[in-house]
JSON list of C-alpha atoms in Angstrom, two decimals:
[
{"chain": "J", "resi": 22, "resn": "MET", "atom": "CA", "xyz": [0.00, 0.00, 0.00]},
{"chain": "J", "resi": 23, "resn": "ARG", "atom": "CA", "xyz": [2.87, 2.36, 0.92]},
{"chain": "J", "resi": 24, "resn": "ILE", "atom": "CA", "xyz": [4.55, 1.55, -2.38]},
{"chain": "J", "resi": 25, "resn": "ILE", "atom": "CA", "xyz": [1.40, 2.48, -4.30]},
{"chain": "J", "resi": 26, "resn": "LYS", "atom": "CA", "xyz": [1.09, 5.78, -2.41]},
{"chain": "J", "resi": 27, "resn": "LYS", "atom": "CA", "xyz": [4.74, 6.63, -3.07]},
{"chain": "J", "resi": 28, "resn": "PHE", "atom": "CA", "xyz": [4.36, 5.77, -6.75]},
{"chain": "J", "resi": 29, "resn": "SER", "atom": "CA", "xyz": [1.25, 7.95, -7.01]},
{"chain": "J", "resi": 30, "resn": "LYS", "atom": "CA", "xyz": [3.10, 10.82, -5.33]},
{"chain": "J", "resi": 31, "resn": "TYR", "atom": "CA", "xyz": [6.05, 10.54, -7.71]},
{"chain": "J", "resi": 32, "resn": "LEU", "atom": "CA", "xyz": [3.72, 10.29, -10.71]},
{"chain": "J", "resi": 33, "resn": "THR", "atom": "CA", "xyz": [1.91, 13.45, -9.62]},
{"chain": "J", "resi": 34, "resn": "VAL", "atom": "CA", "xyz": [5.22, 15.32, -9.32]},
{"chain": "J", "resi": 35, "resn": "ILE", "atom": "CA", "xyz": [6.36, 14.14, -12.76]},
{"chain": "J", "resi": 36, "resn": "LEU", "atom": "CA", "xyz": [3.08, 15.23, -14.40]},
{"chain": "J", "resi": 37, "resn": "PHE", "atom": "CA", "xyz": [3.30, 18.63, -12.70]},
{"chain": "J", "resi": 38, "resn": "VAL", "atom": "CA", "xyz": [6.84, 19.14, -13.99]},
{"chain": "J", "resi": 39, "resn": "LEU", "atom": "CA", "xyz": [5.86, 18.12, -17.53]},
{"chain": "J", "resi": 40, "resn": "ILE", "atom": "CA", "xyz": [2.85, 20.47, -17.58]},
{"chain": "J", "resi": 41, "resn": "SER", "atom": "CA", "xyz": [4.95, 23.33, -16.20]},
{"chain": "J", "resi": 42, "resn": "CYS", "atom": "CA", "xyz": [7.60, 22.74, -18.85]},
{"chain": "J", "resi": 43, "resn": "ASN", "atom": "CA", "xyz": [5.01, 22.79, -21.64]},
{"chain": "J", "resi": 44, "resn": "GLN", "atom": "CA", "xyz": [3.52, 26.03, -20.32]},
{"chain": "J", "resi": 45, "resn": "ASN", "atom": "CA", "xyz": [6.91, 27.65, -20.00]},
{"chain": "J", "resi": 46, "resn": "GLU", "atom": "CA", "xyz": [7.87, 26.48, -23.49]},
{"chain": "J", "resi": 47, "resn": "SER", "atom": "CA", "xyz": [4.77, 28.19, -24.94]},
{"chain": "J", "resi": 48, "resn": "ALA", "atom": "CA", "xyz": [5.34, 31.32, -22.87]},
{"chain": "J", "resi": 49, "resn": "ASP", "atom": "CA", "xyz": [8.93, 31.62, -24.08]},
{"chain": "J", "resi": 50, "resn": "ILE", "atom": "CA", "xyz": [8.07, 31.51, -27.80]},
{"chain": "J", "resi": 51, "resn": "ASP", "atom": "CA", "xyz": [9.63, 34.46, -29.64]},
{"chain": "J", "resi": 52, "resn": "LEU", "atom": "CA", "xyz": [7.26, 35.11, -32.54]},
{"chain": "J", "resi": 53, "resn": "SER", "atom": "CA", "xyz": [9.53, 37.67, -34.18]},
{"chain": "J", "resi": 54, "resn": "GLN", "atom": "CA", "xyz": [12.15, 34.94, -34.59]},
{"chain": "J", "resi": 55, "resn": "ARG", "atom": "CA", "xyz": [9.72, 32.21, -35.67]},
{"chain": "J", "resi": 56, "resn": "LEU", "atom": "CA", "xyz": [7.77, 34.24, -38.23]},
{"chain": "J", "resi": 57, "resn": "GLY", "atom": "CA", "xyz": [10.51, 36.06, -40.09]},
{"chain": "J", "resi": 58, "resn": "PRO", "atom": "CA", "xyz": [10.59, 39.45, -41.84]},
{"chain": "J", "resi": 59, "resn": "ASP", "atom": "CA", "xyz": [7.54, 39.05, -44.10]},
{"chain": "J", "resi": 60, "resn": "PHE", "atom": "CA", "xyz": [5.10, 39.63, -41.26]},
{"chain": "J", "resi": 61, "resn": "ILE", "atom": "CA", "xyz": [4.25, 43.20, -40.27]},
{"chain": "J", "resi": 62, "resn": "LYS", "atom": "CA", "xyz": [4.63, 43.70, -36.53]},
{"chain": "J", "resi": 63, "resn": "ILE", "atom": "CA", "xyz": [2.00, 45.88, -34.86]},
{"chain": "J", "resi": 64, "resn": "ASP", "atom": "CA", "xyz": [2.82, 46.90, -31.29]},
{"chain": "J", "resi": 65, "resn": "THR", "atom": "CA", "xyz": [-0.35, 47.55, -29.31]},
{"chain": "J", "resi": 66, "resn": "ASP", "atom": "CA", "xyz": [-0.45, 49.83, -26.27]},
{"chain": "J", "resi": 67, "resn": "SER", "atom": "CA", "xyz": [-1.50, 47.04, -23.89]},
{"chain": "J", "resi": 68, "resn": "GLY", "atom": "CA", "xyz": [-2.52, 43.97, -25.90]},
{"chain": "J", "resi": 69, "resn": "ALA", "atom": "CA", "xyz": [-5.69, 43.28, -27.90]},
{"chain": "J", "resi": 70, "resn": "THR", "atom": "CA", "xyz": [-9.02, 42.19, -26.48]},
{"chain": "J", "resi": 71, "resn": "VAL", "atom": "CA", "xyz": [-10.17, 39.06, -28.35]},
{"chain": "J", "resi": 72, "resn": "PHE", "atom": "CA", "xyz": [-13.88, 38.25, -28.42]},
{"chain": "J", "resi": 73, "resn": "SER", "atom": "CA", "xyz": [-16.67, 37.00, -30.68]},
{"chain": "J", "resi": 74, "resn": "PRO", "atom": "CA", "xyz": [-19.60, 39.47, -30.79]},
{"chain": "J", "resi": 75, "resn": "GLU", "atom": "CA", "xyz": [-21.72, 36.97, -32.69]},
{"chain": "J", "resi": 76, "resn": "LYS", "atom": "CA", "xyz": [-21.34, 33.69, -34.53]},
{"chain": "J", "resi": 77, "resn": "GLY", "atom": "CA", "xyz": [-19.07, 34.01, -37.54]},
{"chain": "J", "resi": 78, "resn": "GLN", "atom": "CA", "xyz": [-16.83, 36.82, -36.29]},
{"chain": "J", "resi": 79, "resn": "ILE", "atom": "CA", "xyz": [-13.73, 37.22, -34.13]},
{"chain": "J", "resi": 80, "resn": "ILE", "atom": "CA", "xyz": [-12.61, 40.71, -33.13]},
{"chain": "J", "resi": 81, "resn": "LEU", "atom": "CA", "xyz": [-9.20, 41.85, -31.90]},
{"chain": "J", "resi": 82, "resn": "ASP", "atom": "CA", "xyz": [-9.78, 45.30, -30.45]},
{"chain": "J", "resi": 83, "resn": "PHE", "atom": "CA", "xyz": [-6.70, 47.32, -29.48]},
{"chain": "J", "resi": 84, "resn": "LYS", "atom": "CA", "xyz": [-5.02, 50.70, -29.26]},
{"chain": "J", "resi": 85, "resn": "HIS", "atom": "CA", "xyz": [-1.86, 51.68, -31.09]},
{"chain": "J", "resi": 86, "resn": "GLU", "atom": "CA", "xyz": [-0.25, 54.96, -30.04]},
{"chain": "J", "resi": 87, "resn": "ASN", "atom": "CA", "xyz": [-3.52, 55.74, -28.24]},
{"chain": "J", "resi": 88, "resn": "GLU", "atom": "CA", "xyz": [-5.62, 55.31, -31.40]},
{"chain": "J", "resi": 89, "resn": "ARG", "atom": "CA", "xyz": [-8.27, 52.60, -31.42]},
{"chain": "J", "resi": 90, "resn": "LYS", "atom": "CA", "xyz": [-8.01, 49.98, -34.18]},
{"chain": "J", "resi": 91, "resn": "TYR", "atom": "CA", "xyz": [-9.22, 46.44, -34.72]},
{"chain": "J", "resi": 92, "resn": "PHE", "atom": "CA", "xyz": [-8.96, 43.28, -36.79]},
{"chain": "J", "resi": 93, "resn": "ARG", "atom": "CA", "xyz": [-12.12, 41.50, -37.82]},
{"chain": "J", "resi": 94, "resn": "PHE", "atom": "CA", "xyz": [-11.91, 37.84, -38.76]},
{"chain": "J", "resi": 95, "resn": "GLN", "atom": "CA", "xyz": [-14.83, 36.11, -40.50]},
{"chain": "J", "resi": 96, "resn": "THR", "atom": "CA", "xyz": [-15.08, 32.37, -39.90]},
{"chain": "J", "resi": 97, "resn": "ASP", "atom": "CA", "xyz": [-17.50, 29.45, -39.88]},
{"chain": "J", "resi": 98, "resn": "GLU", "atom": "CA", "xyz": [-15.76, 27.96, -36.85]},
{"chain": "J", "resi": 99, "resn": "VAL", "atom": "CA", "xyz": [-17.14, 28.34, -33.32]},
{"chain": "J", "resi": 100, "resn": "PHE", "atom": "CA", "xyz": [-14.95, 30.56, -31.15]},
{"chain": "J", "resi": 101, "resn": "ASN", "atom": "CA", "xyz": [-16.04, 30.94, -27.53]},
{"chain": "J", "resi": 102, "resn": "LYS", "atom": "CA", "xyz": [-12.84, 32.33, -26.04]},
{"chain": "J", "resi": 103, "resn": "GLU", "atom": "CA", "xyz": [-12.51, 35.84, -24.65]},
{"chain": "J", "resi": 104, "resn": "SER", "atom": "CA", "xyz": [-9.10, 36.99, -23.54]},
{"chain": "J", "resi": 105, "resn": "LEU", "atom": "CA", "xyz": [-6.27, 39.50, -23.88]},
{"chain": "J", "resi": 106, "resn": "THR", "atom": "CA", "xyz": [-3.32, 38.99, -26.20]},
{"chain": "J", "resi": 107, "resn": "GLU", "atom": "CA", "xyz": [0.27, 39.96, -25.62]},
{"chain": "J", "resi": 108, "resn": "GLU", "atom": "CA", "xyz": [1.31, 43.35, -26.92]},
{"chain": "J", "resi": 109, "resn": "SER", "atom": "CA", "xyz": [2.56, 42.40, -30.40]},
{"chain": "J", "resi": 110, "resn": "LEU", "atom": "CA", "xyz": [0.39, 41.33, -33.35]},
{"chain": "J", "resi": 111, "resn": "TYR", "atom": "CA", "xyz": [1.91, 39.92, -36.57]},
{"chain": "J", "resi": 112, "resn": "TYR", "atom": "CA", "xyz": [0.04, 40.53, -39.80]},
{"chain": "J", "resi": 113, "resn": "LEU", "atom": "CA", "xyz": [0.54, 39.11, -43.28]},
{"chain": "J", "resi": 114, "resn": "GLU", "atom": "CA", "xyz": [-1.97, 39.12, -46.13]},
{"chain": "J", "resi": 115, "resn": "GLY", "atom": "CA", "xyz": [-4.88, 36.96, -44.90]},
{"chain": "J", "resi": 116, "resn": "THR", "atom": "CA", "xyz": [-3.15, 35.88, -41.67]},
{"chain": "J", "resi": 117, "resn": "LEU", "atom": "CA", "xyz": [-2.91, 37.28, -38.14]},
{"chain": "J", "resi": 118, "resn": "ILE", "atom": "CA", "xyz": [-0.72, 35.72, -35.45]},
{"chain": "J", "resi": 119, "resn": "THR", "atom": "CA", "xyz": [-0.31, 36.65, -31.79]},
{"chain": "J", "resi": 120, "resn": "LYS", "atom": "CA", "xyz": [0.05, 35.05, -28.35]},
{"chain": "J", "resi": 121, "resn": "MET", "atom": "CA", "xyz": [-2.98, 34.50, -26.11]},
{"chain": "J", "resi": 122, "resn": "ASP", "atom": "CA", "xyz": [-3.25, 32.46, -22.90]},
{"chain": "J", "resi": 123, "resn": "SER", "atom": "CA", "xyz": [0.29, 31.06, -23.35]},
{"chain": "J", "resi": 124, "resn": "LYS", "atom": "CA", "xyz": [-0.57, 29.77, -26.84]},
{"chain": "J", "resi": 125, "resn": "VAL", "atom": "CA", "xyz": [0.06, 31.09, -30.31]},
{"chain": "J", "resi": 126, "resn": "LEU", "atom": "CA", "xyz": [-3.24, 32.18, -31.87]},
{"chain": "J", "resi": 127, "resn": "ILE", "atom": "CA", "xyz": [-3.25, 31.80, -35.66]},
{"chain": "J", "resi": 128, "resn": "LEU", "atom": "CA", "xyz": [-6.13, 33.26, -37.69]},
{"chain": "J", "resi": 129, "resn": "THR", "atom": "CA", "xyz": [-5.84, 32.59, -41.42]},
{"chain": "J", "resi": 130, "resn": "ILE", "atom": "CA", "xyz": [-7.91, 32.43, -44.59]},
{"chain": "J", "resi": 131, "resn": "ASP", "atom": "CA", "xyz": [-5.52, 29.94, -46.22]},
{"chain": "J", "resi": 132, "resn": "LYS", "atom": "CA", "xyz": [-3.39, 27.70, -44.01]},
{"chain": "J", "resi": 133, "resn": "ASN", "atom": "CA", "xyz": [-1.67, 26.20, -47.08]},
{"chain": "J", "resi": 134, "resn": "LYS", "atom": "CA", "xyz": [0.10, 29.54, -47.64]},
{"chain": "J", "resi": 135, "resn": "ILE", "atom": "CA", "xyz": [1.56, 29.49, -44.13]},
{"chain": "J", "resi": 136, "resn": "ILE", "atom": "CA", "xyz": [2.06, 25.74, -43.65]},
{"chain": "J", "resi": 137, "resn": "ASN", "atom": "CA", "xyz": [5.81, 26.34, -43.18]},
{"chain": "J", "resi": 138, "resn": "ILE", "atom": "CA", "xyz": [4.98, 28.76, -40.36]},
{"chain": "J", "resi": 139, "resn": "ILE", "atom": "CA", "xyz": [2.57, 26.32, -38.69]},
{"chain": "J", "resi": 140, "resn": "ASP", "atom": "CA", "xyz": [5.24, 23.62, -38.86]},
{"chain": "J", "resi": 141, "resn": "GLU", "atom": "CA", "xyz": [7.45, 25.82, -36.69]},
{"chain": "J", "resi": 142, "resn": "PHE", "atom": "CA", "xyz": [5.21, 25.05, -33.70]},
{"chain": "J", "resi": 143, "resn": "SER", "atom": "CA", "xyz": [4.34, 21.84, -31.90]},
{"chain": "J", "resi": 144, "resn": "GLU", "atom": "CA", "xyz": [0.64, 20.93, -31.68]},
{"chain": "J", "resi": 145, "resn": "ASN", "atom": "CA", "xyz": [0.35, 22.00, -28.04]},
{"chain": "J", "resi": 146, "resn": "GLU", "atom": "CA", "xyz": [1.83, 25.44, -28.77]},
{"chain": "J", "resi": 147, "resn": "TYR", "atom": "CA", "xyz": [-0.83, 26.91, -31.07]},
{"chain": "J", "resi": 148, "resn": "LEU", "atom": "CA", "xyz": [-4.54, 27.37, -31.70]},
{"chain": "J", "resi": 149, "resn": "LEU", "atom": "CA", "xyz": [-5.44, 27.52, -35.41]},
{"chain": "J", "resi": 150, "resn": "VAL", "atom": "CA", "xyz": [-8.71, 29.07, -36.61]},
{"chain": "J", "resi": 151, "resn": "GLU", "atom": "CA", "xyz": [-9.51, 29.05, -40.32]},
{"chain": "J", "resi": 152, "resn": "GLY", "atom": "CA", "xyz": [-11.84, 31.56, -41.92]},
{"chain": "J", "resi": 153, "resn": "TYR", "atom": "CA", "xyz": [-12.70, 33.37, -45.12]},
{"chain": "J", "resi": 154, "resn": "GLY", "atom": "CA", "xyz": [-12.04, 37.05, -44.42]},
{"chain": "J", "resi": 155, "resn": "LEU", "atom": "CA", "xyz": [-9.53, 39.16, -42.49]},
{"chain": "J", "resi": 156, "resn": "ALA", "atom": "CA", "xyz": [-10.05, 42.92, -42.29]},
{"chain": "J", "resi": 157, "resn": "TYR", "atom": "CA", "xyz": [-7.78, 45.49, -40.69]},
{"chain": "J", "resi": 158, "resn": "HIS", "atom": "CA", "xyz": [-9.52, 48.68, -39.56]},
{"chain": "J", "resi": 159, "resn": "LYS", "atom": "CA", "xyz": [-6.62, 51.04, -38.94]},
{"chain": "J", "resi": 160, "resn": "LYS", "atom": "CA", "xyz": [-8.71, 54.19, -38.46]},
{"chain": "J", "resi": 161, "resn": "LEU", "atom": "CA", "xyz": [-12.06, 54.77, -36.76]},
{"chain": "J", "resi": 162, "resn": "LYS", "atom": "CA", "xyz": [-13.83, 58.04, -37.53]},
{"chain": "J", "resi": 163, "resn": "SER", "atom": "CA", "xyz": [-16.22, 57.56, -34.61]},
{"chain": "J", "resi": 164, "resn": "PRO", "atom": "CA", "xyz": [-14.76, 55.05, -32.14]},
{"chain": "J", "resi": 165, "resn": "PRO", "atom": "CA", "xyz": [-17.34, 53.87, -29.59]},
{"chain": "J", "resi": 166, "resn": "SER", "atom": "CA", "xyz": [-16.69, 54.42, -25.91]},
{"chain": "J", "resi": 167, "resn": "GLY", "atom": "CA", "xyz": [-17.52, 50.79, -25.12]},
{"chain": "J", "resi": 168, "resn": "ARG", "atom": "CA", "xyz": [-17.24, 47.45, -26.85]},
{"chain": "J", "resi": 169, "resn": "LEU", "atom": "CA", "xyz": [-17.36, 47.28, -30.64]},
{"chain": "J", "resi": 170, "resn": "THR", "atom": "CA", "xyz": [-20.57, 45.80, -32.02]},
{"chain": "J", "resi": 171, "resn": "PHE", "atom": "CA", "xyz": [-21.25, 44.38, -35.49]},
{"chain": "J", "resi": 172, "resn": "THR", "atom": "CA", "xyz": [-23.95, 42.95, -37.68]},
{"chain": "J", "resi": 173, "resn": "LEU", "atom": "CA", "xyz": [-23.31, 40.65, -40.63]},
{"chain": "J", "resi": 174, "resn": "GLU", "atom": "CA", "xyz": [-23.60, 42.51, -43.93]},
{"chain": "J", "resi": 175, "resn": "THR", "atom": "CA", "xyz": [-26.52, 41.62, -46.20]},
{"chain": "J", "resi": 176, "resn": "ASN", "atom": "CA", "xyz": [-26.42, 44.30, -48.93]},
{"chain": "J", "resi": 177, "resn": "ASP", "atom": "CA", "xyz": [-25.23, 43.20, -52.37]},
{"chain": "J", "resi": 178, "resn": "ASP", "atom": "CA", "xyz": [-24.45, 46.49, -54.10]},
{"chain": "J", "resi": 179, "resn": "ASP", "atom": "CA", "xyz": [-22.94, 48.89, -51.56]},
{"chain": "J", "resi": 180, "resn": "CYS", "atom": "CA", "xyz": [-19.30, 48.26, -52.43]},
{"chain": "J", "resi": 181, "resn": "ASP", "atom": "CA", "xyz": [-17.29, 51.38, -53.23]},
{"chain": "J", "resi": 182, "resn": "ALA", "atom": "CA", "xyz": [-14.26, 49.16, -53.85]},
{"chain": "J", "resi": 183, "resn": "GLY", "atom": "CA", "xyz": [-13.94, 45.46, -54.48]},
{"chain": "J", "resi": 184, "resn": "GLY", "atom": "CA", "xyz": [-17.05, 43.62, -55.64]},
{"chain": "J", "resi": 185, "resn": "VAL", "atom": "CA", "xyz": [-17.66, 40.25, -57.25]},
{"chain": "J", "resi": 186, "resn": "GLY", "atom": "CA", "xyz": [-14.42, 38.72, -58.51]},
{"chain": "J", "resi": 187, "resn": "SER", "atom": "CA", "xyz": [-12.10, 40.64, -56.18]},
{"chain": "J", "resi": 188, "resn": "SER", "atom": "CA", "xyz": [-10.05, 38.95, -53.46]},
{"chain": "J", "resi": 189, "resn": "GLY", "atom": "CA", "xyz": [-9.22, 42.14, -51.62]},
{"chain": "J", "resi": 190, "resn": "CYS", "atom": "CA", "xyz": [-9.95, 45.86, -51.42]},
{"chain": "J", "resi": 191, "resn": "SER", "atom": "CA", "xyz": [-9.20, 48.87, -49.26]},
{"chain": "J", "resi": 192, "resn": "THR", "atom": "CA", "xyz": [-10.23, 52.40, -48.32]},
{"chain": "J", "resi": 193, "resn": "ASP", "atom": "CA", "xyz": [-8.20, 55.03, -46.48]},
{"chain": "J", "resi": 194, "resn": "ASP", "atom": "CA", "xyz": [-9.47, 53.52, -43.21]},
{"chain": "J", "resi": 195, "resn": "CYS", "atom": "CA", "xyz": [-9.59, 49.74, -43.72]},
{"chain": "J", "resi": 196, "resn": "SER", "atom": "CA", "xyz": [-8.56, 46.82, -45.92]},
{"chain": "J", "resi": 197, "resn": "VAL", "atom": "CA", "xyz": [-9.63, 43.19, -46.29]},
{"chain": "J", "resi": 198, "resn": "ASP", "atom": "CA", "xyz": [-8.38, 39.91, -47.80]},
{"chain": "J", "resi": 199, "resn": "CYS", "atom": "CA", "xyz": [-10.78, 37.13, -48.77]},
{"chain": "J", "resi": 200, "resn": "ARG", "atom": "CA", "xyz": [-10.48, 33.40, -49.34]},
{"chain": "J", "resi": 201, "resn": "ALA", "atom": "CA", "xyz": [-11.24, 31.83, -52.71]},
{"chain": "J", "resi": 202, "resn": "GLY", "atom": "CA", "xyz": [-15.01, 31.51, -53.15]},
{"chain": "J", "resi": 203, "resn": "TYR", "atom": "CA", "xyz": [-15.63, 34.90, -51.51]},
{"chain": "J", "resi": 204, "resn": "TYR", "atom": "CA", "xyz": [-15.30, 38.46, -52.74]},
{"chain": "J", "resi": 205, "resn": "SER", "atom": "CA", "xyz": [-14.23, 41.64, -50.98]},
{"chain": "J", "resi": 206, "resn": "CYS", "atom": "CA", "xyz": [-16.41, 44.66, -50.36]},
{"chain": "J", "resi": 207, "resn": "CYS", "atom": "CA", "xyz": [-15.27, 48.03, -49.03]},
{"chain": "J", "resi": 208, "resn": "GLU", "atom": "CA", "xyz": [-17.78, 50.73, -48.12]},
{"chain": "J", "resi": 209, "resn": "GLU", "atom": "CA", "xyz": [-16.66, 54.31, -47.64]},
{"chain": "J", "resi": 210, "resn": "ASN", "atom": "CA", "xyz": [-18.57, 56.67, -45.37]},
{"chain": "J", "resi": 211, "resn": "ASN", "atom": "CA", "xyz": [-17.82, 60.29, -44.54]},
{"chain": "J", "resi": 212, "resn": "MET", "atom": "CA", "xyz": [-19.66, 60.31, -41.22]},
{"chain": "J", "resi": 213, "resn": "VAL", "atom": "CA", "xyz": [-19.27, 56.85, -39.69]},
{"chain": "J", "resi": 214, "resn": "ASN", "atom": "CA", "xyz": [-16.65, 54.13, -39.89]},
{"chain": "J", "resi": 215, "resn": "ASP", "atom": "CA", "xyz": [-15.81, 52.52, -43.23]},
{"chain": "J", "resi": 216, "resn": "LYS", "atom": "CA", "xyz": [-16.59, 48.81, -43.63]},
{"chain": "J", "resi": 217, "resn": "CYS", "atom": "CA", "xyz": [-14.34, 46.19, -45.20]},
{"chain": "J", "resi": 218, "resn": "TYR", "atom": "CA", "xyz": [-15.55, 42.58, -45.33]},
{"chain": "J", "resi": 219, "resn": "CYS", "atom": "CA", "xyz": [-15.98, 39.42, -47.43]},
{"chain": "J", "resi": 220, "resn": "LYS", "atom": "CA", "xyz": [-19.11, 37.88, -48.90]},
{"chain": "J", "resi": 221, "resn": "GLN", "atom": "CA", "xyz": [-19.74, 34.53, -50.52]},
{"chain": "J", "resi": 222, "resn": "ASP", "atom": "CA", "xyz": [-19.51, 34.63, -54.31]},
{"chain": "J", "resi": 223, "resn": "LYS", "atom": "CA", "xyz": [-22.83, 33.13, -55.33]},
{"chain": "J", "resi": 224, "resn": "THR", "atom": "CA", "xyz": [-21.89, 33.33, -59.00]},
{"chain": "J", "resi": 225, "resn": "LEU", "atom": "CA", "xyz": [-19.52, 30.38, -58.38]},
{"chain": "J", "resi": 226, "resn": "ALA", "atom": "CA", "xyz": [-22.26, 28.16, -56.97]},
{"chain": "J", "resi": 227, "resn": "GLY", "atom": "CA", "xyz": [-23.53, 25.35, -59.16]},
{"chain": "J", "resi": 228, "resn": "PRO", "atom": "CA", "xyz": [-27.09, 25.14, -60.48]},
{"chain": "J", "resi": 229, "resn": "GLY", "atom": "CA", "xyz": [-29.71, 24.55, -57.79]}
]
């Protein structure tokens, strides 16, 4: 009986050490070294708040040099996490990478384009979320005092830039990249915030 208790005690200690090592390994990841020079580094003032205001969207809301900005990621995957990232965000066309809760958070519209980056991490080091649109809103004309809120776009003909057949578009305030099968739409507005987003290209759908 004593032998069993001792074995259980030693096993508990070993598991604790292994878990601690894994957590420390994730915490010590240097993304600037892993990702290379192609990614644009965005230093936030105090990290980005990550949340999902409704199904199909993930928001990273942050301040850079005291100006409010955000990334908006459109996805079909369920994302129930709400947390705060570390200060640096890394952005490349269609992909956003940062660290959240001691893991590397990877949001991408095409994982095949960054498979060499994903291979840099072990499975327990990252959380991968695939989607179909990544927008960067670098300027808000009328930033809200509280949490950002969104509704999914339903209009078909309000695009000032982009439109059917385009994979990306931009205005002075925002830009967006879209996965194949979707098209970009950018709406300019003089009074409220511009909108940049992706919509499914129904012209590519087969006959019903």
